[in-house]
Amino acid sequence: MTDYAEEQDNEIEALESIYPDILEVLETEPHCFKLSLSAETDSHEEGAPLGVDLQFTYVPTYPDAPPEMEVLSPQNLTEQDVSSIQDLLQQQAEENLGMVMVFTLVSAVQERLSELVEEKKKQAEEERERKQREEEEKEKKRFEGTRVTIETFLAWKDRFDQEIAEKKKSKKEEDNSKKLTGKQLFERDTSLNDSDARFLDNEGDESVEVDESLFQDMADLDLDEELDLED
């Protein structure tokens, strides 16, 4: 007959010697204890470490029956990551029935955490590469400009013609606003009115003067002689 209590006591003693810094005994009847696991990233890599607490409680017939297992306090793990750890524990427990198994279970979870570190490292690298490719594509497009097709050229020409038409319309309206009609110019320049009035006043007041000296030699001319010469 299997002495379950003795096997359980012996395993607890072995686990305390293997994991002195991460094992914490919570209860002794029944045995309940917790181990805090973590997987550190490389010192030169970005990102926080991954971690999880595994809590085990022996059932009376352990190890012929699996212990109660809980995954607690996940650190930087997604729900999917936690679910994969729970599935792993269940699988390993079923494969190791009849033997003390906590060391095997803890080792499997520790290995899984290390795998998750590598997966997340790879995901981060792929994300950096994706962003880098996007930046390179943006930079390339900035230098290449937009490829010109018939459609894009016609669309550009239509916009260009509209802009030119609007500018011409604005220029014409501006020029028209600057032009004045004759009436507007006359009304605006009052000096024209004054000059016309002065001319009319002077015309009524002044008489025509004749310079008689221009005709003083007329009497000396021999008009008859000139007529004879012409005949």
Coordinates of N, CA and C in Angstrom, one line a residue:
M1 N 0.9 -1.2 0.0 CA 0.0 0.0 0.0 C 0.9 1.2 0.0
T2 N 0.5 2.2 -0.8 CA 1.3 3.4 -1.0 C 1.1 4.3 0.2
D3 N 2.3 4.8 0.7 CA 2.2 5.8 1.8 C 2.3 7.2 1.2
Y4 N 1.1 7.8 0.9 CA 1.1 9.0 0.2 C 1.7 10.2 1.0
A5 N 1.4 10.2 2.3 CA 1.9 11.2 3.2 C 3.5 11.2 3.2
E6 N 4.1 10.1 3.2 CA 5.5 10.0 3.2 C 6.1 10.5 1.9
E7 N 5.5 10.1 0.8 CA 6.0 10.6 -0.5 C 5.8 12.1 -0.6
Q8 N 4.7 12.6 -0.1 CA 4.5 14.1 -0.2 C 5.5 14.8 0.7
D9 N 5.8 14.3 1.9 CA 6.8 14.9 2.8 C 8.2 14.9 2.1
N10 N 8.5 13.8 1.5 CA 9.9 13.7 0.9 C 10.0 14.7 -0.3
E11 N 8.9 14.8 -1.0 CA 9.0 15.7 -2.2 C 9.1 17.2 -1.7
I12 N 8.4 17.5 -0.7 CA 8.5 18.9 -0.2 C 9.9 19.2 0.3
E13 N 10.5 18.3 1.0 CA 11.9 18.4 1.5 C 12.8 18.6 0.3
A14 N 12.7 17.8 -0.7 CA 13.5 17.9 -1.9 C 13.3 19.3 -2.6
L15 N 12.1 19.7 -2.8 CA 11.8 21.0 -3.4 C 12.4 22.2 -2.7
E16 N 12.4 22.1 -1.4 CA 12.9 23.2 -0.6 C 14.4 23.3 -0.8
S17 N 15.1 22.2 -1.0 CA 16.5 22.2 -1.2 C 16.9 22.7 -2.7
I18 N 16.0 22.4 -3.6 CA 16.2 22.8 -5.0 C 15.9 24.2 -5.2
Y19 N 14.8 24.7 -4.6 CA 14.3 26.1 -4.9 C 14.2 26.8 -3.5
P20 N 15.3 27.0 -2.9 CA 15.3 27.7 -1.6 C 14.8 29.1 -1.6
D21 N 15.1 29.8 -2.8 CA 14.8 31.2 -2.8 C 13.4 31.5 -3.4
I22 N 12.8 30.6 -4.1 CA 11.5 30.9 -4.8 C 10.3 30.0 -4.2
L23 N 10.6 29.1 -3.3 CA 9.5 28.3 -2.8 C 9.0 28.8 -1.5
E24 N 7.7 28.9 -1.4 CA 7.1 29.4 -0.1 C 6.0 28.4 0.3
V25 N 6.2 27.8 1.5 CA 5.2 26.9 2.0 C 4.0 27.7 2.6
L26 N 2.8 27.4 2.2 CA 1.7 28.2 2.7 C 0.9 27.4 3.7
E27 N 0.7 26.1 3.5 CA 0.0 25.2 4.4 C 0.7 23.8 4.5
T28 N 0.6 23.1 5.6 CA 1.1 21.8 5.8 C 0.1 20.7 5.8
E29 N -1.1 21.0 6.1 CA -2.2 20.0 6.1 C -3.4 20.6 5.3
P30 N -3.6 20.2 4.1 CA -2.6 19.5 3.3 C -1.5 20.4 2.8
H31 N -0.5 19.8 2.3 CA 0.6 20.5 1.8 C 0.2 21.5 0.7
C32 N 0.5 22.8 0.9 CA 0.2 23.8 -0.1 C 1.4 24.7 -0.2
F33 N 1.9 24.9 -1.3 CA 3.1 25.8 -1.5 C 3.1 26.5 -2.8
K34 N 3.9 27.5 -2.9 CA 4.0 28.4 -4.1 C 5.4 28.6 -4.6
L35 N 5.6 28.6 -5.9 CA 6.9 28.8 -6.5 C 6.8 30.0 -7.4
S36 N 7.7 31.0 -7.3 CA 7.7 32.1 -8.2 C 8.7 32.0 -9.3
L37 N 8.3 31.9 -10.5 CA 9.2 31.6 -11.6 C 9.3 32.9 -12.5
S38 N 10.4 33.1 -13.1 CA 10.6 34.2 -14.0 C 11.6 33.9 -15.1
A39 N 11.5 34.6 -16.2 CA 12.5 34.4 -17.3 C 13.0 35.7 -17.7
E40 N 14.3 35.9 -17.4 CA 14.9 37.2 -17.7 C 15.2 37.4 -19.1
T41 N 15.1 38.6 -19.7 CA 15.6 38.8 -21.0 C 17.0 39.1 -21.0
D42 N 17.7 39.1 -22.1 CA 19.1 39.4 -22.1 C 19.3 40.9 -21.7
S43 N 20.4 41.2 -21.1 CA 20.7 42.5 -20.5 C 20.6 43.6 -21.6
H44 N 21.0 43.2 -22.8 CA 21.0 44.2 -23.9 C 19.7 44.3 -24.7
E45 N 18.7 43.5 -24.3 CA 17.5 43.5 -24.9 C 16.5 44.3 -24.2
E46 N 15.5 44.9 -24.9 CA 14.5 45.7 -24.3 C 13.4 44.8 -23.8
G47 N 12.6 45.3 -22.8 CA 11.4 44.6 -22.3 C 11.6 44.1 -20.9
A48 N 10.5 44.0 -20.2 CA 10.5 43.5 -18.8 C 10.5 42.0 -18.8
P49 N 11.0 41.4 -17.7 CA 11.0 39.9 -17.6 C 9.6 39.4 -17.5
L50 N 9.5 38.1 -17.9 CA 8.2 37.4 -17.8 C 8.2 36.6 -16.5
G51 N 7.1 36.5 -15.9 CA 7.0 35.8 -14.6 C 5.6 35.3 -14.3
V52 N 5.6 34.3 -13.4 CA 4.3 33.7 -13.0 C 4.6 32.9 -11.7
D53 N 3.5 32.8 -10.9 CA 3.6 32.0 -9.6 C 2.8 30.8 -9.9
L54 N 3.3 29.6 -9.4 CA 2.6 28.3 -9.5 C 2.3 27.9 -8.1
Q55 N 1.0 27.6 -7.9 CA 0.6 27.2 -6.5 C 0.1 25.7 -6.6
F56 N 0.7 24.9 -5.8 CA 0.3 23.5 -5.8 C -0.3 23.1 -4.4
T57 N -1.3 22.3 -4.5 CA -1.9 21.7 -3.3 C -2.1 20.2 -3.5
Y58 N -1.5 19.5 -2.6 CA -1.6 18.0 -2.7 C -3.0 17.5 -2.3
V59 N -3.4 16.6 -3.1 CA -4.7 15.9 -2.8 C -4.3 14.6 -2.0
P60 N -5.2 14.0 -1.3 CA -4.8 12.9 -0.4 C -4.1 11.7 -1.1
T61 N -4.5 11.5 -2.4 CA -3.9 10.4 -3.1 C -2.8 10.8 -4.1
Y62 N -2.2 12.0 -3.9 CA -1.1 12.4 -4.7 C 0.1 11.5 -4.3
P63 N 0.9 10.9 -5.3 CA 1.0 11.3 -6.7 C 0.2 10.4 -7.7
D64 N -0.7 9.6 -7.2 CA -1.6 8.8 -8.1 C -2.6 9.6 -8.7
A65 N -2.9 10.8 -8.1 CA -3.8 11.8 -8.6 C -3.1 13.1 -8.8
P66 N -3.3 13.9 -9.8 CA -2.6 15.2 -9.9 C -2.9 16.1 -8.8
P67 N -1.9 17.0 -8.4 CA -2.2 18.0 -7.4 C -3.1 19.1 -8.0
E68 N -3.7 19.9 -7.1 CA -4.4 21.1 -7.6 C -3.4 22.1 -8.0
M69 N -3.6 22.7 -9.1 CA -2.6 23.6 -9.7 C -3.2 24.9 -10.1
E70 N -2.6 26.0 -9.7 CA -3.1 27.4 -10.0 C -2.0 28.2 -10.6
V71 N -2.3 29.0 -11.6 CA -1.3 29.9 -12.2 C -1.7 31.3 -11.7
L72 N -0.8 32.0 -11.0 CA -1.2 33.2 -10.3 C -0.1 34.3 -10.7
S73 N -0.6 35.5 -10.5 CA 0.3 36.7 -10.7 C 1.1 36.7 -12.0
P74 N 0.5 36.6 -13.1 CA 1.3 36.6 -14.3 C 1.9 38.0 -14.6
Q75 N 3.2 38.1 -15.0 CA 3.9 39.3 -15.3 C 4.2 39.4 -16.7
N76 N 3.7 40.4 -17.4 CA 4.0 40.6 -18.8 C 3.6 39.4 -19.7
L77 N 2.5 38.8 -19.3 CA 2.0 37.7 -20.0 C 0.6 37.9 -20.5
T78 N 0.2 37.5 -21.7 CA -1.1 37.7 -22.1 C -2.0 36.6 -21.6
E79 N -3.3 36.7 -21.8 CA -4.2 35.7 -21.4 C -3.9 34.4 -22.1
Q80 N -3.5 34.6 -23.4 CA -3.2 33.4 -24.2 C -1.9 32.7 -23.7
D81 N -1.0 33.5 -23.2 CA 0.2 32.9 -22.6 C -0.1 32.1 -21.3
V82 N -1.0 32.7 -20.5 CA -1.4 32.0 -19.3 C -2.1 30.7 -19.6
S83 N -3.0 30.8 -20.6 CA -3.7 29.6 -20.9 C -2.8 28.5 -21.5
S84 N -1.8 28.9 -22.2 CA -0.9 27.8 -22.7 C -0.1 27.2 -21.5
I85 N 0.2 27.9 -20.5 CA 0.9 27.4 -19.3 C 0.0 26.4 -18.6
Q86 N -1.3 26.8 -18.4 CA -2.3 25.9 -17.7 C -2.4 24.6 -18.5
D87 N -2.5 24.7 -19.8 CA -2.6 23.5 -20.6 C -1.4 22.6 -20.5
L88 N -0.2 23.3 -20.4 CA 1.0 22.5 -20.3 C 1.1 21.8 -19.0
L89 N 0.7 22.4 -17.9 CA 0.6 21.8 -16.6 C -0.3 20.6 -16.6
Q90 N -1.5 20.7 -17.1 CA -2.4 19.6 -17.2 C -1.9 18.4 -18.0
Q91 N -1.2 18.7 -19.1 CA -0.7 17.7 -19.9 C 0.4 16.9 -19.2
Q92 N 1.3 17.7 -18.6 CA 2.5 17.1 -17.9 C 2.0 16.3 -16.7
A93 N 1.0 16.7 -16.0 CA 0.5 16.0 -14.8 C -0.1 14.7 -15.2
E94 N -0.9 14.7 -16.3 CA -1.4 13.4 -16.8 C -0.4 12.4 -17.2
E95 N 0.7 12.9 -17.8 CA 1.8 12.0 -18.3 C 2.6 11.4 -17.1
N96 N 2.6 12.1 -15.9 CA 3.5 11.7 -14.9 C 2.7 11.1 -13.6
L97 N 1.5 10.7 -13.8 CA 0.7 10.1 -12.7 C 1.4 8.9 -12.2
G98 N 1.4 8.8 -10.8 CA 2.1 7.7 -10.1 C 3.5 8.0 -9.7
M99 N 4.0 9.2 -10.1 CA 5.3 9.6 -9.7 C 5.2 11.0 -9.1
V100 N 6.1 11.4 -8.2 CA 6.1 12.8 -7.7 C 6.5 13.6 -8.9
M101 N 5.8 14.7 -9.1 CA 5.9 15.4 -10.4 C 6.1 16.9 -10.4
V102 N 6.2 17.5 -9.2 CA 6.2 19.0 -9.1 C 7.5 19.5 -9.8
F103 N 8.6 18.8 -9.6 CA 9.9 19.3 -10.2 C 9.7 19.3 -11.7
T104 N 9.1 18.2 -12.2 CA 8.9 18.1 -13.7 C 7.9 19.2 -14.2
L105 N 6.9 19.5 -13.4 CA 5.9 20.5 -13.8 C 6.6 21.9 -13.8
V106 N 7.4 22.2 -12.8 CA 8.0 23.5 -12.7 C 9.0 23.6 -13.8
S107 N 9.8 22.6 -14.1 CA 10.8 22.7 -15.1 C 10.1 22.9 -16.5
A108 N 9.0 22.3 -16.7 CA 8.3 22.5 -18.0 C 7.8 23.9 -18.1
V109 N 7.3 24.5 -17.0 CA 6.8 25.9 -17.1 C 8.0 26.9 -17.3
Q110 N 9.1 26.6 -16.6 CA 10.3 27.4 -16.7 C 10.7 27.4 -18.2
E111 N 10.7 26.3 -18.8 CA 11.1 26.2 -20.2 C 10.1 27.0 -21.1
R112 N 8.8 26.9 -20.7 CA 7.8 27.6 -21.5 C 8.0 29.1 -21.4
L113 N 8.4 29.6 -20.2 CA 8.6 31.0 -20.1 C 9.8 31.4 -21.0
S114 N 10.8 30.6 -21.0 CA 12.0 30.9 -21.8 C 11.6 31.0 -23.3
E115 N 10.7 30.1 -23.7 CA 10.3 30.1 -25.1 C 9.4 31.4 -25.4
L116 N 8.6 31.7 -24.4 CA 7.8 33.0 -24.6 C 8.7 34.2 -24.7
V117 N 9.8 34.2 -24.0 CA 10.8 35.3 -24.1 C 11.3 35.4 -25.5
E118 N 11.7 34.3 -26.1 CA 12.2 34.3 -27.4 C 11.1 34.7 -28.4
E119 N 9.9 34.2 -28.2 CA 8.8 34.5 -29.1 C 8.6 36.0 -29.1
K120 N 8.5 36.6 -27.9 CA 8.2 38.0 -27.8 C 9.4 38.9 -28.3
K121 N 10.6 38.4 -28.1 CA 11.8 39.0 -28.7 C 11.7 39.1 -30.2
K122 N 11.3 37.9 -30.8 CA 11.1 37.8 -32.2 C 10.0 38.7 -32.7
Q123 N 8.9 38.8 -32.0 CA 7.8 39.6 -32.4 C 8.2 41.1 -32.4
A124 N 9.0 41.5 -31.3 CA 9.5 42.9 -31.2 C 10.4 43.2 -32.4
E125 N 11.3 42.3 -32.7 CA 12.2 42.5 -33.8 C 11.4 42.6 -35.2
E126 N 10.4 41.8 -35.4 CA 9.6 41.8 -36.6 C 8.9 43.2 -36.6
E127 N 8.4 43.6 -35.5 CA 7.7 44.9 -35.5 C 8.6 46.1 -35.8
R128 N 9.8 46.0 -35.3 CA 10.8 47.1 -35.6 C 11.1 47.1 -37.1
E129 N 11.3 45.9 -37.6 CA 11.6 45.8 -39.1 C 10.4 46.3 -39.9
R130 N 9.2 46.0 -39.5 CA 8.0 46.4 -40.2 C 8.0 48.0 -40.2
K131 N 8.2 48.6 -39.0 CA 8.2 50.0 -39.0 C 9.3 50.6 -39.8
Q132 N 10.5 50.0 -39.8 CA 11.6 50.5 -40.6 C 11.2 50.4 -42.1
R133 N 10.6 49.3 -42.5 CA 10.2 49.2 -43.9 C 9.2 50.3 -44.3
E134 N 8.3 50.5 -43.4 CA 7.3 51.6 -43.6 C 8.0 52.9 -43.8
E135 N 8.9 53.2 -42.9 CA 9.6 54.5 -43.0 C 10.4 54.6 -44.3
E136 N 11.1 53.5 -44.7 CA 11.8 53.5 -45.9 C 10.9 53.7 -47.1
E137 N 9.8 53.1 -47.1 CA 8.8 53.3 -48.2 C 8.3 54.7 -48.3
K138 N 8.0 55.3 -47.1 CA 7.6 56.7 -47.1 C 8.7 57.6 -47.6
E139 N 9.9 57.4 -47.2 CA 11.1 58.2 -47.7 C 11.2 58.0 -49.2
K140 N 11.1 56.8 -49.6 CA 11.3 56.5 -51.1 C 10.2 57.2 -51.9
K141 N 9.0 57.1 -51.4 CA 7.9 57.8 -52.1 C 8.0 59.3 -52.1
R142 N 8.6 59.9 -51.0 CA 8.8 61.3 -50.9 C 9.8 61.8 -52.0
F143 N 10.8 61.0 -52.3 CA 11.8 61.4 -53.3 C 11.2 61.0 -54.7
E144 N 10.5 59.9 -54.9 CA 10.0 59.6 -56.2 C 8.9 60.4 -56.6
G145 N 8.1 60.9 -55.7 CA 6.9 61.7 -56.1 C 5.8 60.8 -56.6
T146 N 4.8 61.4 -57.1 CA 3.6 60.6 -57.6 C 3.8 60.2 -59.0
R147 N 3.6 58.9 -59.3 CA 3.7 58.5 -60.7 C 2.6 59.2 -61.6
V148 N 3.0 59.7 -62.7 CA 2.1 60.5 -63.6 C 1.5 59.5 -64.6
T149 N 0.1 59.5 -64.6 CA -0.6 58.8 -65.6 C -1.5 59.7 -66.3
I150 N -2.2 59.3 -67.3 CA -3.1 60.1 -68.1 C -4.2 60.7 -67.1
E151 N -4.7 59.8 -66.3 CA -5.8 60.3 -65.4 C -5.3 61.3 -64.4
T152 N -4.1 61.1 -63.8 CA -3.6 62.1 -62.8 C -3.2 63.4 -63.5
F153 N -2.7 63.3 -64.8 CA -2.3 64.5 -65.5 C -3.6 65.3 -65.8
L154 N -4.6 64.7 -66.3 CA -5.8 65.4 -66.6 C -6.5 66.0 -65.4
A155 N -6.4 65.3 -64.3 CA -7.0 65.8 -63.0 C -6.2 67.0 -62.6
W156 N -4.8 67.0 -62.7 CA -4.0 68.1 -62.4 C -4.2 69.3 -63.3
K157 N -4.4 69.0 -64.6 CA -4.6 70.1 -65.6 C -5.9 70.8 -65.3
D158 N -6.9 70.0 -65.0 CA -8.2 70.6 -64.6 C -8.1 71.5 -63.4
R159 N -7.4 71.1 -62.4 CA -7.2 72.0 -61.2 C -6.4 73.2 -61.6
F160 N -5.4 73.0 -62.4 CA -4.5 74.1 -62.9 C -5.3 75.1 -63.6
D161 N -6.2 74.7 -64.6 CA -7.0 75.6 -65.4 C -7.9 76.4 -64.5
Q162 N -8.5 75.7 -63.6 CA -9.4 76.4 -62.7 C -8.7 77.5 -61.9
E163 N -7.5 77.2 -61.4 CA -6.8 78.2 -60.6 C -6.4 79.4 -61.5
I164 N -6.0 79.1 -62.8 CA -5.7 80.2 -63.7 C -6.9 81.1 -64.0
A165 N -8.1 80.4 -64.2 CA -9.3 81.2 -64.5 C -9.7 82.0 -63.3
E166 N -9.5 81.5 -62.1 CA -9.9 82.3 -60.9 C -9.0 83.5 -60.8
K167 N -7.7 83.3 -61.1 CA -6.7 84.4 -61.0 C -7.0 85.5 -62.0
K168 N -7.4 85.1 -63.2 CA -7.7 86.0 -64.3 C -8.9 86.8 -63.9
K169 N -9.9 86.1 -63.3 CA -11.2 86.8 -62.9 C -10.9 87.8 -61.8
S170 N -10.1 87.4 -60.9 CA -9.7 88.3 -59.8 C -9.0 89.5 -60.3
K171 N -8.0 89.3 -61.2 CA -7.3 90.4 -61.8 C -8.2 91.3 -62.6
K172 N -9.1 90.8 -63.3 CA -10.0 91.6 -64.1 C -10.9 92.5 -63.2
E173 N -11.4 91.9 -62.1 CA -12.2 92.6 -61.2 C -11.4 93.7 -60.5
E174 N -10.1 93.4 -60.2 CA -9.3 94.4 -59.6 C -9.0 95.6 -60.6
D175 N -8.7 95.2 -61.9 CA -8.5 96.3 -62.9 C -9.7 97.1 -63.1
N176 N -10.9 96.5 -63.1 CA -12.1 97.3 -63.3 C -12.4 98.2 -62.2
S177 N -12.0 97.8 -61.0 CA -12.2 98.6 -59.8 C -11.3 99.9 -59.9
K178 N -10.2 99.8 -60.6 CA -9.3 100.9 -60.7 C -9.6 101.9 -61.8
K179 N -10.4 101.4 -62.8 CA -10.7 102.3 -64.0 C -11.9 103.2 -63.6
L180 N -11.8 104.5 -64.1 CA -12.8 105.5 -63.9 C -13.4 106.0 -65.2
T181 N -14.7 106.2 -65.3 CA -15.3 106.8 -66.5 C -14.9 108.2 -66.7
G182 N -15.2 108.8 -67.8 CA -14.9 110.2 -68.0 C -15.7 111.1 -67.1
K183 N -16.9 110.7 -66.8 CA -17.7 111.5 -65.9 C -17.1 111.4 -64.5
Q184 N -16.7 110.2 -64.1 CA -16.1 110.0 -62.8 C -14.8 110.8 -62.6
L185 N -14.0 110.7 -63.7 CA -12.8 111.5 -63.7 C -13.0 113.0 -63.6
F186 N -14.0 113.5 -64.4 CA -14.4 114.9 -64.4 C -14.8 115.3 -63.0
E187 N -15.7 114.5 -62.4 CA -16.2 114.9 -61.1 C -15.1 114.8 -60.0
R188 N -14.2 113.9 -60.3 CA -13.1 113.7 -59.3 C -12.1 114.8 -59.4
D189 N -11.8 115.3 -60.6 CA -10.7 116.4 -60.8 C -11.4 117.7 -60.9
T190 N -11.6 118.5 -59.8 CA -12.3 119.8 -59.8 C -11.5 120.8 -60.5
S191 N -10.2 120.6 -60.8 CA -9.4 121.6 -61.4 C -9.8 121.8 -62.9
L192 N -10.4 120.8 -63.5 CA -11.0 121.0 -64.9 C -12.1 122.0 -64.9
N193 N -12.9 121.9 -63.9 CA -14.0 122.9 -63.8 C -13.5 124.3 -63.7
D194 N -12.5 124.5 -62.9 CA -12.0 125.8 -62.6 C -11.3 126.4 -63.9
S195 N -10.6 125.5 -64.7 CA -9.9 126.0 -65.8 C -10.9 126.4 -66.9
D196 N -12.0 125.6 -67.1 CA -13.0 126.0 -68.1 C -13.7 127.3 -67.7
A197 N -13.9 127.5 -66.4 CA -14.6 128.8 -66.0 C -13.7 130.0 -66.2
R198 N -12.4 129.8 -65.9 CA -11.5 130.9 -66.2 C -11.4 131.2 -67.7
F199 N -11.4 130.2 -68.5 CA -11.4 130.5 -70.0 C -12.5 131.3 -70.5
L200 N -13.7 131.0 -70.0 CA -14.9 131.7 -70.4 C -14.9 133.1 -69.9
D201 N -14.4 133.3 -68.7 CA -14.3 134.7 -68.2 C -13.3 135.5 -69.0
N202 N -12.2 135.0 -69.3 CA -11.2 135.7 -70.1 C -11.7 136.0 -71.5
E203 N -12.5 135.2 -72.1 CA -13.0 135.4 -73.4 C -13.9 136.6 -73.5
G204 N -14.6 136.9 -72.5 CA -15.6 138.0 -72.5 C -14.9 139.3 -72.2
D205 N -13.8 139.3 -71.5 CA -13.1 140.5 -71.0 C -12.1 141.0 -72.0
E206 N -11.4 140.2 -72.6 CA -10.2 140.6 -73.4 C -10.6 141.0 -74.8
S207 N -9.8 142.0 -75.4 CA -10.0 142.4 -76.9 C -8.8 142.0 -77.6
V208 N -8.9 142.0 -79.0 CA -7.8 141.6 -79.8 C -7.0 142.8 -80.1
E209 N -5.7 142.7 -79.9 CA -4.8 143.8 -80.2 C -4.0 143.5 -81.5
V210 N -3.9 144.6 -82.3 CA -3.2 144.4 -83.6 C -1.9 145.3 -83.6
D211 N -0.9 144.6 -84.0 CA 0.4 145.4 -84.1 C 0.5 146.1 -85.4
E212 N 0.3 147.5 -85.4 CA 0.2 148.3 -86.6 C 1.6 148.4 -87.3
S213 N 2.6 148.1 -86.6 CA 4.0 148.3 -87.1 C 4.2 147.3 -88.2
L214 N 3.4 146.2 -88.2 CA 3.6 145.2 -89.2 C 3.2 145.7 -90.6
F215 N 2.4 146.7 -90.6 CA 1.9 147.2 -91.9 C 2.4 148.6 -92.3
Q216 N 3.5 149.1 -91.6 CA 4.0 150.4 -91.9 C 4.7 150.5 -93.2
D217 N 5.1 149.5 -93.8 CA 5.9 149.6 -95.0 C 5.0 149.3 -96.2
M218 N 3.7 149.1 -96.1 CA 2.8 148.8 -97.2 C 2.8 149.8 -98.2
A219 N 2.9 151.1 -97.7 CA 2.7 152.3 -98.7 C 3.9 152.3 -99.6
D220 N 5.0 151.8 -99.3 CA 6.2 151.9 -100.1 C 6.3 150.9 -101.2
L221 N 5.4 149.9 -101.1 CA 5.4 148.9 -102.2 C 4.8 149.4 -103.5
D222 N 5.4 149.1 -104.7 CA 4.9 149.5 -106.0 C 4.1 148.4 -106.5
L223 N 2.8 148.5 -106.2 CA 1.9 147.4 -106.5 C 1.6 147.3 -108.0
D224 N 1.6 148.5 -108.7 CA 1.3 148.6 -110.1 C 2.5 147.9 -110.9
E225 N 3.7 148.1 -110.4 CA 4.8 147.5 -111.1 C 4.8 146.0 -111.0
E226 N 4.4 145.5 -109.8 CA 4.3 144.1 -109.6 C 3.3 143.5 -110.5
L227 N 2.2 144.2 -110.7 CA 1.1 143.7 -111.5 C 1.6 143.6 -113.0
D228 N 2.3 144.6 -113.4 CA 2.8 144.6 -114.8 C 3.8 143.4 -115.0
L229 N 4.6 143.2 -114.1 CA 5.5 142.1 -114.2 C 4.8 140.7 -114.4
E230 N 3.7 140.6 -113.7 CA 3.0 139.4 -113.7 C 2.3 139.2 -115.1
D231 N 1.9 140.3 -115.7 CA 1.3 140.3 -117.0 C 2.3 139.9 -118.1

